């Protein structure tokens, strides 16, 4: 078992996210941190997980992390590749995806995601890449996991734009809109694991990573943090988990010449 000095917060975040996936999951994977977590899961405890990327690749098993959904590595290692309309209409909107794994530029306490703009939409401070397939993933997957680094600029009281709908204003907002899927059920950050309150749907810290304090969590979050009455400590990474992640990142670094796939 690794010690606290053996791993970084980012490694802890990726491994904690990987652990949330099971061998039977059919997972719609986002690029970046979600992709790293999903592939660590595939290479460790969930070898039969089905990874699906937005470009239409099904059952892909990349040797290195993709730079984008159009990376040739995904198609070359997939069981099959289907058209984007088929991917969204038959697989995603057909209810065949058990987990959608997303990242976020901005996130609020109810799991609503902004990946469109920072600031006013018409005169933004930063224009982001946009939603891509994330809005459909957020409403059509049976449940959604979110992973991101904690920072007050990212975890905010109110997002600047609703790109992907989480739990809206909380409570039964999803149901009132006719959305029948669970929505965000887990948030994995570099400091903690969060789950929505069963009634209010506000994210609540249920586990803090080794060495992290409540103060660390609060000072990097833009809303007043709620902590579970049964707060736990996340188990540190195992040697297998760390080795698998680091070897995956090293292969990616060599393949992409320093460009980032995670």
CSV table of C-alpha atoms in Angstrom, one decimal:
chain,number,residue,atom,x,y,z
A,1,UNK,CA,0.0,0.0,0.0
A,2,UNK,CA,1.3,3.4,-0.9
A,3,UNK,CA,2.0,6.1,1.7
A,4,UNK,CA,0.9,9.7,1.6
A,5,UNK,CA,4.2,10.9,0.2
A,6,UNK,CA,4.0,8.3,-2.7
A,7,UNK,CA,1.2,9.9,-4.7
A,8,UNK,CA,-0.1,13.2,-5.8
A,9,UNK,CA,-3.6,14.7,-5.3
A,10,UNK,CA,-4.3,14.2,-9.1
A,11,UNK,CA,-3.3,10.6,-8.9
A,12,UNK,CA,-5.6,10.1,-5.9
A,13,UNK,CA,-8.4,11.7,-7.8
A,14,UNK,CA,-8.0,9.5,-10.9
A,15,UNK,CA,-7.7,6.3,-8.9
A,16,UNK,CA,-10.7,7.1,-6.7
A,17,UNK,CA,-12.7,7.8,-9.8
A,18,UNK,CA,-11.6,4.5,-11.4
A,19,UNK,CA,-12.7,2.6,-8.3
A,20,UNK,CA,-16.3,3.9,-8.8
A,21,UNK,CA,-16.6,1.9,-12.0
A,22,UNK,CA,-17.6,-1.8,-12.1
A,23,UNK,CA,-16.7,-4.6,-14.5
A,24,UNK,CA,-20.3,-4.6,-15.9
A,25,UNK,CA,-20.5,-0.9,-16.6
A,26,UNK,CA,-21.1,0.5,-20.1
A,27,UNK,CA,-19.5,3.9,-19.7
A,28,UNK,CA,-19.7,7.0,-22.0
A,29,UNK,CA,-16.3,8.5,-21.5
A,30,UNK,CA,-15.2,12.2,-21.6
A,31,UNK,CA,-11.8,13.2,-22.7
A,32,UNK,CA,-9.2,14.2,-20.1
A,33,UNK,CA,-9.5,13.1,-16.4
A,34,UNK,CA,-12.6,10.9,-17.1
A,35,UNK,CA,-10.7,9.0,-19.8
A,36,UNK,CA,-7.7,8.4,-17.5
A,37,UNK,CA,-10.0,7.1,-14.7
A,38,UNK,CA,-12.0,4.8,-17.0
A,39,UNK,CA,-8.9,3.3,-18.5
A,40,UNK,CA,-7.2,2.7,-15.1
A,41,UNK,CA,-10.4,0.8,-14.2
A,42,UNK,CA,-10.2,-1.2,-17.4
A,43,UNK,CA,-6.6,-2.1,-16.7
A,44,UNK,CA,-7.1,-3.1,-13.1
A,45,UNK,CA,-10.4,-4.3,-11.5
A,46,UNK,CA,-12.8,-3.9,-14.4
A,47,UNK,CA,-11.3,-5.6,-17.5
A,48,UNK,CA,-14.7,-6.3,-19.1
A,49,UNK,CA,-16.0,-2.7,-18.8
A,50,UNK,CA,-17.3,-1.3,-22.1
A,51,UNK,CA,-15.9,2.1,-22.9
A,52,UNK,CA,-17.7,4.2,-25.4
A,53,UNK,CA,-16.5,7.5,-26.8
A,54,UNK,CA,-18.5,10.2,-28.5
A,55,UNK,CA,-17.0,9.6,-32.0
A,56,UNK,CA,-18.8,6.2,-32.1
A,57,UNK,CA,-16.2,3.8,-30.8
A,58,UNK,CA,-17.6,0.9,-28.8
A,59,UNK,CA,-15.6,-1.3,-26.5
A,60,UNK,CA,-12.4,0.6,-27.1
A,61,UNK,CA,-9.2,-0.4,-25.3
A,62,UNK,CA,-6.6,2.3,-26.0
A,63,UNK,CA,-3.0,1.6,-25.1
A,64,UNK,CA,-2.5,5.3,-24.6
A,65,UNK,CA,-4.9,8.1,-23.6
A,66,UNK,CA,-6.6,9.8,-26.5
A,67,UNK,CA,-6.0,13.5,-27.3
A,68,UNK,CA,-9.6,13.9,-28.5
A,69,UNK,CA,-12.6,11.8,-29.4
A,70,UNK,CA,-11.2,11.7,-33.0
A,71,UNK,CA,-7.9,10.1,-31.9
A,72,UNK,CA,-7.2,7.1,-34.2
A,73,UNK,CA,-6.2,5.0,-31.1
A,74,UNK,CA,-9.8,4.8,-30.2
A,75,UNK,CA,-11.0,3.4,-33.5
A,76,UNK,CA,-8.1,1.1,-33.9
A,77,UNK,CA,-8.7,-0.6,-30.6
A,78,UNK,CA,-12.5,-0.6,-30.6
A,79,UNK,CA,-14.7,-3.7,-31.0
A,80,UNK,CA,-16.7,-1.7,-33.6
A,81,UNK,CA,-17.3,1.9,-34.6
A,82,UNK,CA,-20.8,3.2,-35.4
A,83,UNK,CA,-22.0,6.5,-36.8
A,84,UNK,CA,-22.5,9.5,-34.5
A,85,UNK,CA,-26.3,9.5,-35.1
A,86,UNK,CA,-26.5,5.8,-34.1
A,87,UNK,CA,-24.3,6.4,-31.1
A,88,UNK,CA,-26.6,9.1,-29.7
A,89,UNK,CA,-30.0,7.8,-30.9
A,90,UNK,CA,-29.6,4.1,-30.3
A,91,UNK,CA,-27.0,3.7,-27.6
A,92,UNK,CA,-27.2,6.9,-25.5
A,93,UNK,CA,-30.9,8.0,-25.9
A,94,UNK,CA,-31.9,4.3,-26.0
A,95,UNK,CA,-30.9,4.0,-22.4
A,96,UNK,CA,-28.0,1.5,-23.0
A,97,UNK,CA,-25.3,3.5,-21.1
A,98,UNK,CA,-25.0,2.8,-17.4
A,99,UNK,CA,-22.5,5.6,-16.5
A,100,UNK,CA,-21.6,8.9,-18.1
A,101,UNK,CA,-18.2,10.3,-17.0
A,102,UNK,CA,-17.8,14.0,-17.3
A,103,UNK,CA,-15.5,16.8,-16.4
A,104,UNK,CA,-16.4,20.5,-15.8
A,105,UNK,CA,-15.0,24.0,-16.1
A,106,UNK,CA,-17.6,25.3,-13.6
A,107,UNK,CA,-19.8,23.2,-11.3
A,108,UNK,CA,-22.4,24.2,-8.7
A,109,UNK,CA,-23.6,22.4,-5.6
A,110,UNK,CA,-26.4,20.6,-7.5
A,111,UNK,CA,-24.1,19.1,-10.2
A,112,UNK,CA,-25.0,21.5,-13.0
A,113,UNK,CA,-22.0,21.9,-15.4
A,114,UNK,CA,-20.7,24.8,-17.5
A,115,UNK,CA,-18.3,24.1,-20.3
A,116,UNK,CA,-19.5,27.0,-22.6
A,117,UNK,CA,-18.4,30.4,-21.3
A,118,UNK,CA,-17.0,32.1,-18.3
A,119,UNK,CA,-18.8,35.5,-17.8
A,120,UNK,CA,-21.6,36.9,-19.9
A,121,UNK,CA,-22.5,34.7,-22.8
A,122,UNK,CA,-22.4,37.6,-25.3
A,123,UNK,CA,-19.2,39.1,-23.9
A,124,UNK,CA,-17.4,36.3,-22.2
A,125,UNK,CA,-14.1,36.5,-20.3
A,126,UNK,CA,-13.3,33.0,-21.7
A,127,UNK,CA,-15.1,31.1,-24.4
A,128,UNK,CA,-14.8,27.3,-23.6
A,129,UNK,CA,-15.0,24.4,-26.0
A,130,UNK,CA,-18.7,23.9,-25.4
A,131,UNK,CA,-20.9,21.0,-24.6
A,132,UNK,CA,-20.3,18.5,-27.4
A,133,UNK,CA,-22.3,15.5,-26.4
A,134,UNK,CA,-22.2,16.3,-22.6
A,135,UNK,CA,-25.8,17.7,-22.4
A,136,UNK,CA,-27.2,14.5,-23.8
A,137,UNK,CA,-24.9,12.4,-21.6
A,138,UNK,CA,-26.1,14.3,-18.6
A,139,UNK,CA,-29.7,13.5,-19.2
A,140,UNK,CA,-29.6,10.1,-21.0
A,141,UNK,CA,-27.1,8.0,-19.1
A,142,UNK,CA,-28.5,6.1,-16.2
A,143,UNK,CA,-26.2,8.0,-13.8
A,144,UNK,CA,-23.4,10.5,-14.1
A,145,UNK,CA,-20.0,10.7,-12.4
A,146,UNK,CA,-18.1,14.0,-12.5
A,147,UNK,CA,-14.4,14.6,-11.8
A,148,UNK,CA,-12.5,17.8,-11.5
A,149,UNK,CA,-9.8,19.6,-9.4
A,150,UNK,CA,-11.1,21.7,-6.6
A,151,UNK,CA,-10.8,25.5,-6.9
A,152,UNK,CA,-13.1,28.4,-6.1
A,153,UNK,CA,-13.1,29.5,-9.7
A,154,UNK,CA,-14.4,26.1,-10.8
A,155,UNK,CA,-16.7,25.1,-7.9
A,156,UNK,CA,-19.0,28.1,-7.8
A,157,UNK,CA,-22.2,29.2,-6.1
A,158,UNK,CA,-23.8,29.9,-9.5
A,159,UNK,CA,-22.5,28.7,-12.9
A,160,UNK,CA,-22.3,31.3,-15.7
A,161,UNK,CA,-24.1,29.0,-18.2
A,162,UNK,CA,-26.0,25.8,-18.0
A,163,UNK,CA,-24.3,23.4,-20.5
A,164,UNK,CA,-25.2,20.1,-18.9
A,165,UNK,CA,-28.1,19.7,-16.5
A,166,UNK,CA,-27.5,18.1,-13.1
A,167,UNK,CA,-30.1,18.4,-10.4
A,168,UNK,CA,-31.1,21.9,-11.5
A,169,UNK,CA,-32.3,23.8,-8.4
A,170,UNK,CA,-32.2,20.6,-6.3
A,171,UNK,CA,-34.9,18.3,-5.0
A,172,UNK,CA,-37.1,16.8,-7.7
A,173,UNK,CA,-36.2,19.3,-10.4
A,174,UNK,CA,-35.1,16.6,-12.9
A,175,UNK,CA,-38.3,14.7,-12.4
A,176,UNK,CA,-40.4,17.8,-12.8
A,177,UNK,CA,-38.8,18.3,-16.2
A,178,UNK,CA,-39.5,14.7,-17.2
A,179,UNK,CA,-35.9,13.5,-16.9
A,180,UNK,CA,-36.1,9.9,-15.6
A,181,UNK,CA,-32.4,9.2,-15.2
A,182,UNK,CA,-30.5,9.6,-11.9
A,183,UNK,CA,-28.2,12.4,-12.9
A,184,UNK,CA,-25.0,13.1,-11.0
A,185,UNK,CA,-24.5,10.5,-8.3
A,186,UNK,CA,-20.8,11.0,-7.5
A,187,UNK,CA,-18.3,13.9,-7.7
A,188,UNK,CA,-14.6,13.0,-7.4
A,189,UNK,CA,-12.1,15.8,-6.8
A,190,UNK,CA,-8.5,15.8,-5.9
A,191,UNK,CA,-9.5,16.3,-2.2
A,192,UNK,CA,-12.7,14.3,-1.6
A,193,UNK,CA,-15.6,12.2,-2.7
A,194,UNK,CA,-19.0,13.9,-2.8
A,195,UNK,CA,-22.5,12.4,-3.2
A,196,UNK,CA,-25.9,14.3,-3.5
A,197,UNK,CA,-28.1,14.5,-0.5
A,198,UNK,CA,-31.0,12.1,-1.0
A,199,UNK,CA,-33.6,14.9,-0.5
A,200,UNK,CA,-32.0,18.2,-1.5
A,201,UNK,CA,-29.6,16.7,-4.1
A,202,UNK,CA,-26.8,19.1,-2.8
A,203,UNK,CA,-23.4,17.6,-3.1
A,204,UNK,CA,-22.1,16.5,0.4
A,205,UNK,CA,-18.6,15.3,1.2
A,206,UNK,CA,-18.7,11.6,2.2
A,207,UNK,CA,-15.0,10.9,2.1
A,208,UNK,CA,-11.8,12.9,2.3
A,209,UNK,CA,-8.6,11.8,0.7
A,210,UNK,CA,-5.6,11.0,3.0
A,211,UNK,CA,-4.0,14.0,4.6
A,212,UNK,CA,-6.9,16.4,3.5
A,213,UNK,CA,-8.7,18.5,6.1
A,214,UNK,CA,-12.2,20.0,6.2
A,215,UNK,CA,-10.5,23.4,5.9
A,216,UNK,CA,-8.7,22.3,2.7
A,217,UNK,CA,-12.0,21.3,1.2
A,218,UNK,CA,-13.9,24.5,2.2
A,219,UNK,CA,-11.2,26.9,1.1
A,220,UNK,CA,-11.2,25.5,-2.5
A,221,UNK,CA,-15.0,25.5,-2.9
A,222,UNK,CA,-17.2,28.5,-3.7
A,223,UNK,CA,-20.2,27.4,-1.7
A,224,UNK,CA,-20.6,26.4,2.0
A,225,UNK,CA,-19.6,22.8,2.1
A,226,UNK,CA,-21.8,20.2,3.8
A,227,UNK,CA,-20.0,17.2,5.4
A,228,UNK,CA,-21.6,13.8,6.0
A,229,UNK,CA,-22.2,12.8,9.6
A,230,UNK,CA,-20.4,9.5,8.6
A,231,UNK,CA,-17.4,11.1,7.0
A,232,UNK,CA,-14.8,8.6,5.9
A,233,UNK,CA,-11.2,8.6,4.7
A,234,UNK,CA,-10.5,7.5,1.1
A,235,UNK,CA,-8.2,4.4,1.0
A,236,UNK,CA,-4.8,5.4,-0.5
A,237,UNK,CA,-3.8,4.0,-3.9
A,238,UNK,CA,-2.5,0.5,-4.0
A,239,UNK,CA,0.8,-0.2,-5.7
A,240,UNK,CA,-1.0,-1.8,-8.6
A,241,UNK,CA,-3.3,1.2,-9.1
A,242,UNK,CA,-0.4,3.7,-9.0
A,243,UNK,CA,1.8,1.6,-11.3
A,244,UNK,CA,-1.0,1.2,-13.8
A,245,UNK,CA,-1.8,4.9,-13.9
A,246,UNK,CA,1.8,6.0,-14.2
A,247,UNK,CA,2.6,3.5,-16.9
A,248,UNK,CA,-0.4,4.6,-18.8
A,249,UNK,CA,0.6,8.2,-18.5
A,250,UNK,CA,4.2,7.4,-19.5
A,251,UNK,CA,3.1,5.6,-22.6
A,252,UNK,CA,0.8,8.5,-23.5
A,253,UNK,CA,3.7,11.0,-23.0
A,254,UNK,CA,5.9,9.0,-25.4
A,255,UNK,CA,3.2,8.5,-28.0
A,256,UNK,CA,2.1,12.1,-28.1
A,257,UNK,CA,5.4,13.8,-27.7
A,258,UNK,CA,4.5,15.8,-24.6
A,259,UNK,CA,1.0,16.6,-25.6
A,260,UNK,CA,-1.6,15.9,-22.9
A,261,UNK,CA,-4.2,13.1,-23.0
A,262,UNK,CA,-5.1,13.4,-19.4
